[in-house]
């Protein structure tokens, strides 16, 4: 079968993201504006700090997720296998890239299949919001079964579609389509952005539409305004910097729903992950850093994950947090632009700075 437009587009995304600078140039995630209140006497053994947790009933040795990246070509298949092997070894979760290519061309299914190298990981299938109008729940369920996924990521990419020459410009009826799918699909649906973030208002609509988790995927990391501009130099340059910074998006989503929350978009270390969790996320994910470390195969990805895990543990040690539940109550000093944005949206930075006042007496 001839290559489809979807395959071509996915291949050029992969090559642009691997070779060019596709990150936000000025807008930051907000993590730089956030410091942990240092605890000089943690009363903890660093080696006993526990970062294990679970996600929809599956164990994770650390609260990390390799975000959806690819599928649909031989190269993509190789990357998926490296990512999956590392996820299995590190005990973390992983998302497959959009399954649209394999739904349009069944000969590509193998480029998404990773269960032979990653039998135990929490694995998410992936489909774009625009494809919900095209495929019914039965067809999506079949695509998930073909890759043995545990859950579905629906990605919301309005920014990317709006500036792509061939993009889908009609986002009417998305909420009712999600509602229909969540009521029919046998697996949990998690809604994700792709780098422009989710506000509290959208998070509430998603929750009401029956999603079982949210991935904030905010601004500050990979910019899809940038990727599409580099793919098509005629696109609008002014959207390179569009989106809700990740730190703000995490707090917005966490403030209105208690669904499992993944933080991604510019998470670049275990320290960023610790800050994301302290802001209210349950898990931290990233795409670009793992795509880059996959150049060294699964070993490169596993090394990156091990580094993140150690950094997370050290942050917990230095903030006096013995486990992930206590990290969520650690004290954060939020300043600069991020503090300004929090104030604009009615979020108290003093609240974050002065948490755990009662338990401090125990320290
Ligand atoms: C090369 C590449 C391909 C991506 N493809 C998908 C995709 O198919 N589906 C999806 O939901 N997100 C996709 N994403 C978005 C990521 O999952 C993530 O939301 C976003 O890149 C922000 O994370 P980051 O700053 O760590 O890269 C892709 C990201 C990259 C870098």
Short mmCIF file of C-alpha atoms and ligand atoms in Angstrom, two decimals, residues 10 13-15 17-18 22-23 67-70 96-99 126-127 153-156 192-195 215 217-218 220-224 227 264-268 285-289 291, ligand 1:
data_model
loop_
_atom_site.label_atom_id
_atom_site.label_comp_id
_atom_site.label_asym_id
_atom_site.label_seq_id
_atom_site.Cartn_x
_atom_site.Cartn_y
_atom_site.Cartn_z
CA UNK A 10 4.25 11.63 11.38
CA UNK A 13 7.31 15.40 12.89
CA UNK A 14 9.78 12.78 14.08
CA UNK A 15 12.62 14.09 11.98
CA UNK A 17 11.72 17.05 16.57
CA UNK A 18 14.91 14.96 16.50
CA UNK A 22 11.26 22.81 18.65
CA UNK A 23 10.91 24.04 22.21
CA UNK A 67 4.60 10.34 26.61
CA UNK A 68 3.04 9.43 23.25
CA UNK A 69 5.49 9.97 20.42
CA UNK A 70 5.31 7.69 17.47
CA UNK A 96 2.12 5.00 21.97
CA UNK A 97 1.92 7.68 19.29
CA UNK A 98 -1.32 8.37 17.47
CA UNK A 99 -2.72 5.11 16.09
CA UNK A 126 -3.59 7.02 21.33
CA UNK A 127 -6.02 8.73 19.02
CA UNK A 153 -5.07 8.67 25.41
CA UNK A 154 -7.24 11.08 23.39
CA UNK A 155 -5.03 13.94 22.31
CA UNK A 156 -6.41 17.45 21.96
CA UNK A 192 -4.25 14.88 27.00
CA UNK A 193 -3.12 18.13 25.42
CA UNK A 194 0.04 18.15 23.34
CA UNK A 195 1.89 21.17 24.75
CA UNK A 215 -2.59 14.80 31.14
CA UNK A 217 0.66 18.67 28.68
CA UNK A 218 1.27 22.38 29.10
CA UNK A 220 7.21 25.34 28.00
CA UNK A 221 8.54 22.17 26.32
CA UNK A 222 7.85 21.00 22.78
CA UNK A 223 5.92 23.69 20.89
CA UNK A 224 3.62 22.36 18.19
CA UNK A 227 6.99 22.02 14.77
CA UNK A 264 3.88 16.94 31.03
CA UNK A 265 5.09 19.61 28.63
CA UNK A 266 8.64 20.72 29.37
CA UNK A 267 9.29 18.32 32.25
CA UNK A 268 13.04 17.88 31.79
CA UNK A 285 5.71 12.58 31.75
CA UNK A 286 7.87 13.76 28.87
CA UNK A 287 8.27 13.14 25.16
CA UNK A 288 11.19 15.08 23.67
CA UNK A 289 13.87 14.06 26.22
CA UNK A 291 12.91 10.69 21.95
C1 LIG B 1 8.00 13.68 17.82
C2 LIG B 1 6.77 13.83 18.68
C3 LIG B 1 5.60 13.21 18.29
C4 LIG B 1 4.45 13.30 19.06
N1 LIG B 1 3.33 12.62 18.68
C5 LIG B 1 2.26 12.59 19.49
C6 LIG B 1 1.14 11.77 19.22
O1 LIG B 1 1.11 11.04 18.22
N2 LIG B 1 0.08 11.79 20.06
C7 LIG B 1 0.08 12.58 21.19
O2 LIG B 1 -0.87 12.54 21.96
N3 LIG B 1 1.11 13.39 21.47
C8 LIG B 1 2.20 13.41 20.66
N4 LIG B 1 3.28 14.19 20.99
C9 LIG B 1 3.16 15.14 22.10
C10 LIG B 1 3.76 14.60 23.40
O3 LIG B 1 3.11 13.43 23.81
C11 LIG B 1 3.72 15.65 24.52
O4 LIG B 1 2.39 15.91 24.88
C12 LIG B 1 4.37 16.96 24.14
O5 LIG B 1 5.47 16.76 23.25
C13 LIG B 1 4.88 17.75 25.34
O6 LIG B 1 5.88 17.06 26.03
P1 LIG B 1 7.45 17.40 25.93
O7 LIG B 1 7.61 18.87 26.15
O8 LIG B 1 8.10 16.56 26.98
O9 LIG B 1 7.89 16.99 24.55
C14 LIG B 1 4.46 14.08 20.24
C15 LIG B 1 5.66 14.70 20.65
C16 LIG B 1 6.80 14.59 19.90
C17 LIG B 1 8.05 15.27 20.36
#
